[in-house]
CSV table of C-alpha atoms in Angstrom, one decimal:
chain,number,residue,atom,x,y,z
W,1,UNK,CA,146.2,85.5,4.5
W,2,UNK,CA,145.0,88.9,4.8
W,3,UNK,CA,147.5,91.6,5.7
W,4,UNK,CA,144.8,93.0,8.3
W,5,UNK,CA,144.6,92.0,12.2
W,6,UNK,CA,141.7,90.4,13.0
W,7,UNK,CA,140.3,93.0,15.2
W,8,UNK,CA,139.3,96.4,13.6
W,9,UNK,CA,140.5,99.3,15.3
W,10,UNK,CA,138.3,102.6,15.0
W,11,UNK,CA,138.4,106.0,16.6
W,12,UNK,CA,136.2,108.5,16.9
W,13,UNK,CA,135.9,112.1,19.1
W,14,UNK,CA,132.3,113.1,20.0
W,15,UNK,CA,130.9,116.2,18.6
W,16,UNK,CA,128.3,118.6,19.8
W,17,UNK,CA,125.9,117.7,16.9
W,18,UNK,CA,126.0,114.0,17.7
W,19,UNK,CA,124.8,114.7,21.2
W,20,UNK,CA,121.1,114.8,22.9
W,21,UNK,CA,119.8,117.1,25.3
W,22,UNK,CA,121.6,115.9,28.1
W,23,UNK,CA,125.0,116.5,26.4
W,24,UNK,CA,125.6,112.7,25.6
W,25,UNK,CA,126.1,110.3,23.3
W,26,UNK,CA,122.4,108.6,21.7
W,27,UNK,CA,122.2,105.0,21.2
W,28,UNK,CA,121.0,105.8,17.6
W,29,UNK,CA,124.6,107.8,17.1
W,30,UNK,CA,126.6,104.7,18.8
W,31,UNK,CA,124.6,102.5,16.1
W,32,UNK,CA,126.3,104.3,13.5
W,33,UNK,CA,129.7,104.1,14.8
W,34,UNK,CA,128.8,100.2,14.9
W,35,UNK,CA,128.0,100.6,11.3
W,36,UNK,CA,131.0,102.6,10.5
W,37,UNK,CA,133.2,100.4,12.1
W,38,UNK,CA,131.6,97.0,10.8
W,39,UNK,CA,131.7,98.5,7.2
W,40,UNK,CA,135.2,99.6,7.5
W,41,UNK,CA,136.4,96.0,8.9
W,42,UNK,CA,134.9,94.3,6.4
W,43,UNK,CA,135.8,96.7,3.4
W,44,UNK,CA,139.7,96.4,4.3
W,45,UNK,CA,139.4,92.6,4.4
W,46,UNK,CA,137.6,91.8,0.8
W,47,UNK,CA,133.8,91.5,1.8
W,48,UNK,CA,132.7,95.6,2.6
W,49,UNK,CA,130.2,96.9,0.3
W,50,UNK,CA,132.0,97.5,-3.1
W,51,UNK,CA,132.9,93.3,-2.9
W,52,UNK,CA,129.3,92.6,-2.3
W,53,UNK,CA,127.7,94.7,-4.9
W,54,UNK,CA,130.2,93.0,-7.3
W,55,UNK,CA,128.8,89.7,-6.6
W,56,UNK,CA,124.8,91.2,-6.9
W,57,UNK,CA,124.6,90.3,-2.9
W,58,UNK,CA,124.7,93.2,0.3
W,59,UNK,CA,124.5,93.1,3.9
W,60,UNK,CA,121.9,93.3,6.1
W,61,UNK,CA,121.5,94.1,9.9
W,62,UNK,CA,119.2,91.2,11.5
W,63,UNK,CA,120.0,91.5,15.0
W,64,UNK,CA,121.4,94.3,17.3
W,65,UNK,CA,121.9,94.1,21.0
W,66,UNK,CA,123.7,96.8,22.8
W,67,UNK,CA,124.9,97.0,26.4
W,68,UNK,CA,126.2,100.5,27.6
W,69,UNK,CA,127.6,101.5,31.1
W,70,UNK,CA,128.2,104.8,30.1
W,71,UNK,CA,127.4,107.4,27.6
W,72,UNK,CA,130.4,109.6,26.3
W,73,UNK,CA,130.2,113.2,26.5
W,74,UNK,CA,131.2,116.3,24.7
W,75,UNK,CA,134.8,115.9,23.1
W,76,UNK,CA,135.5,112.5,24.3
W,77,UNK,CA,138.1,110.3,22.7
W,78,UNK,CA,136.8,106.7,22.0
W,79,UNK,CA,137.9,103.7,20.4
W,80,UNK,CA,135.9,101.0,18.7
W,81,UNK,CA,137.1,97.3,18.5
W,82,UNK,CA,135.5,95.1,16.3
W,83,UNK,CA,135.4,91.6,14.7
W,84,UNK,CA,133.7,88.5,14.1
W,85,UNK,CA,132.6,85.9,16.4
W,86,UNK,CA,131.5,83.4,13.9
W,87,UNK,CA,130.3,82.7,10.4
W,88,UNK,CA,127.2,80.2,9.6
W,89,UNK,CA,125.8,78.8,6.4
W,90,UNK,CA,123.3,82.4,6.2
W,91,UNK,CA,124.3,84.3,9.3
W,92,UNK,CA,127.7,85.7,11.0
W,93,UNK,CA,128.1,87.3,14.2
W,94,UNK,CA,130.1,90.7,14.4
W,95,UNK,CA,131.0,92.1,18.1
W,96,UNK,CA,132.3,95.3,19.3
W,97,UNK,CA,133.8,96.9,22.5
W,98,UNK,CA,133.8,100.7,23.1
W,99,UNK,CA,136.5,102.1,25.0
W,100,UNK,CA,137.0,105.6,26.4
W,101,UNK,CA,140.7,107.2,26.0
W,102,UNK,CA,142.1,105.4,29.1
W,103,UNK,CA,141.0,101.8,27.4
W,104,UNK,CA,138.1,101.5,30.2
W,105,UNK,CA,135.0,99.7,28.8
W,106,UNK,CA,132.0,101.8,27.9
W,107,UNK,CA,130.2,98.8,26.6
W,108,UNK,CA,129.7,96.2,24.0
W,109,UNK,CA,128.0,95.5,21.4
W,110,UNK,CA,126.5,92.2,19.2
W,111,UNK,CA,125.3,92.0,15.7
W,112,UNK,CA,123.8,89.0,13.3
W,113,UNK,CA,124.2,89.8,9.7
W,114,UNK,CA,123.3,88.0,6.8
W,115,UNK,CA,123.8,88.7,2.9
W,116,UNK,CA,121.1,89.1,0.5
W,117,UNK,CA,120.5,89.0,-3.5
W,118,UNK,CA,120.3,92.5,-4.6
W,119,UNK,CA,117.6,91.1,-7.4
W,120,UNK,CA,115.2,88.8,-5.0
W,121,UNK,CA,116.0,90.4,-2.0
W,122,UNK,CA,116.3,86.8,-0.4
W,123,UNK,CA,119.1,85.3,1.5
W,124,UNK,CA,122.1,84.1,-0.1
W,125,UNK,CA,124.8,81.3,1.2
W,126,UNK,CA,127.7,82.8,3.2
W,127,UNK,CA,131.1,81.9,2.2
W,128,UNK,CA,132.0,80.3,5.1
W,129,UNK,CA,135.7,79.4,4.0
W,130,UNK,CA,136.7,82.8,3.2
W,131,UNK,CA,135.2,84.8,6.1
W,132,UNK,CA,136.0,81.6,8.5
W,133,UNK,CA,139.8,83.2,8.3
W,134,UNK,CA,138.7,86.6,9.6
W,135,UNK,CA,136.9,84.9,13.0
W,136,UNK,CA,138.9,86.3,16.0
W,137,UNK,CA,138.7,84.9,19.7
W,138,UNK,CA,141.3,87.7,20.9
W,139,UNK,CA,138.6,89.5,22.7
W,140,UNK,CA,135.7,88.4,24.4
W,141,UNK,CA,132.0,90.4,24.4
W,142,UNK,CA,130.6,89.5,27.6
W,143,UNK,CA,126.6,90.2,27.2
W,144,UNK,CA,123.9,88.3,26.5
W,145,UNK,CA,123.1,87.1,22.9
W,146,UNK,CA,120.0,88.5,21.1
W,147,UNK,CA,116.8,86.7,22.3
W,148,UNK,CA,113.4,86.1,21.4
W,149,UNK,CA,111.2,89.2,21.6
W,150,UNK,CA,107.6,89.3,22.5
W,151,UNK,CA,104.9,90.6,20.3
W,152,UNK,CA,103.2,93.7,21.5
W,153,UNK,CA,102.3,95.2,18.4
W,154,UNK,CA,98.5,93.7,18.8
W,155,UNK,CA,98.3,95.0,22.5
W,156,UNK,CA,98.8,98.9,22.3
W,157,UNK,CA,97.4,101.8,19.9
W,158,UNK,CA,100.3,102.7,18.1
W,159,UNK,CA,101.8,106.3,17.0
W,160,UNK,CA,101.4,106.5,13.3
W,161,UNK,CA,104.3,107.4,11.0
W,162,UNK,CA,104.8,107.2,7.6
W,163,UNK,CA,108.8,106.5,6.0
W,164,UNK,CA,110.2,109.6,4.4
W,165,UNK,CA,113.0,110.4,2.3
W,166,UNK,CA,115.6,111.3,5.3
W,167,UNK,CA,114.6,107.5,6.4
W,168,UNK,CA,116.3,106.2,3.7
W,169,UNK,CA,119.6,104.3,3.1
W,170,UNK,CA,121.5,103.9,-0.1
W,171,UNK,CA,119.4,100.9,-1.1
W,172,UNK,CA,116.6,102.9,-0.7
W,173,UNK,CA,115.1,101.5,2.0
W,174,UNK,CA,114.8,102.5,5.8
W,175,UNK,CA,117.8,103.1,7.4
W,176,UNK,CA,118.6,100.7,10.2
W,177,UNK,CA,119.5,103.7,12.7
W,178,UNK,CA,116.4,105.0,12.1
W,179,UNK,CA,114.4,101.8,13.2
W,180,UNK,CA,115.8,103.0,16.6
W,181,UNK,CA,115.4,106.8,16.1
W,182,UNK,CA,111.7,106.3,15.7
W,183,UNK,CA,111.2,104.1,18.8
W,184,UNK,CA,113.3,105.6,21.1
W,185,UNK,CA,111.1,108.9,20.0
W,186,UNK,CA,108.6,107.0,21.7
W,187,UNK,CA,109.8,108.0,25.0
W,188,UNK,CA,109.9,111.9,26.9
W,189,UNK,CA,113.1,113.5,26.9
W,190,UNK,CA,112.1,114.2,30.9
W,191,UNK,CA,112.7,110.6,30.9
W,192,UNK,CA,116.3,110.3,29.6
W,193,UNK,CA,117.0,113.2,32.5
W,194,UNK,CA,116.8,110.7,34.9
W,195,UNK,CA,117.2,107.5,33.7
W,196,UNK,CA,119.3,106.0,30.8
W,197,UNK,CA,119.2,102.9,28.9
W,198,UNK,CA,121.4,100.3,29.7
W,199,UNK,CA,120.6,97.6,27.2
W,200,UNK,CA,119.0,97.9,23.5
W,201,UNK,CA,118.1,95.0,21.7
W,202,UNK,CA,116.3,94.9,17.9
W,203,UNK,CA,115.3,92.2,16.0
W,204,UNK,CA,114.4,93.6,12.0
W,205,UNK,CA,112.0,91.5,10.3
W,206,UNK,CA,111.1,92.9,7.1
W,207,UNK,CA,112.4,96.4,4.7
W,208,UNK,CA,110.6,99.8,5.0
W,209,UNK,CA,110.0,101.5,1.9
W,210,UNK,CA,109.3,105.3,1.2
W,211,UNK,CA,105.8,106.4,1.8
W,212,UNK,CA,105.0,102.9,3.9
W,213,UNK,CA,102.7,103.6,6.5
W,214,UNK,CA,103.8,102.6,9.9
W,215,UNK,CA,102.4,102.1,13.5
W,216,UNK,CA,105.2,102.4,16.0
W,217,UNK,CA,104.2,100.6,19.4
W,218,UNK,CA,105.6,100.4,23.1
W,219,UNK,CA,104.6,98.4,25.9
W,220,UNK,CA,105.9,98.3,29.6
W,221,UNK,CA,106.1,94.1,30.7
W,222,UNK,CA,107.7,95.1,33.5
W,223,UNK,CA,109.5,97.6,35.5
W,224,UNK,CA,111.6,100.0,33.7
W,225,UNK,CA,111.4,97.5,30.5
W,226,UNK,CA,109.6,98.0,27.4
W,227,UNK,CA,109.4,96.2,24.6
W,228,UNK,CA,108.3,97.9,21.0
W,229,UNK,CA,107.4,97.1,17.9
W,230,UNK,CA,107.2,99.0,14.3
W,231,UNK,CA,104.4,97.3,12.1
W,232,UNK,CA,102.7,98.0,8.7
W,233,UNK,CA,99.7,97.1,7.7
W,234,UNK,CA,98.9,94.8,11.2
W,235,UNK,CA,102.4,93.2,10.0
W,236,UNK,CA,105.2,93.5,12.2
W,237,UNK,CA,108.5,94.7,10.4
W,238,UNK,CA,110.6,95.2,13.6
W,239,UNK,CA,110.7,94.5,17.3
W,240,UNK,CA,113.1,95.9,19.8
W,241,UNK,CA,113.6,95.7,24.1
W,242,UNK,CA,114.6,98.8,26.1
W,243,UNK,CA,115.8,98.2,29.6
W,244,UNK,CA,116.2,101.1,31.8
W,245,UNK,CA,118.2,101.9,34.8
W,246,UNK,CA,118.9,105.2,37.2
W,247,UNK,CA,121.1,107.3,35.6
């Protein structure tokens, strides 16, 4: 049994360069916190980036949903807890709880991960027995699981974008956080000043590569609920939903 607790605990302090025009942490930056915690938690327990690379495999993020009750401001200390909720043959679910310095929950997130073969880029079976020992029921994640996201890419003209150097991750593909950034850039700053995203859900369907011409789509399907997508040559590579509420 691994010496580490099943629930990982990671602490951060917000800095001015991490905040948006409202002086608050952004969804993509919270996403970076989540990935940092997920990576650290996995590495401490023997199934992190280096461990996976030795097996010619890698973790890829398939789905992510977060619900934020309050966005941290300048110089706030925040604590992020993360744990594995379940493990299947090809997918594993990881949860997160973000709290302020007093331990009050700021929000929750649930993510779905797959392992792929680095040569074929195809899904590979998980070592269920090895991962199962790290599954925890100590904490709960009281948010609705990711669901099916309706297609909107065929209903909008969209905004063109080409994948650039700064979009790439360590594997040379479009960084999962960059998907979020480009989709949220479809909204005007004025909207963020009067409203905020309470729930953000994203489904990663395909990898973006350098130089790839993309089209970003957005449509308000019902009041304050926007469905989004990123497509390449009429093939969707990502879908997302943003639910807004008054600040």
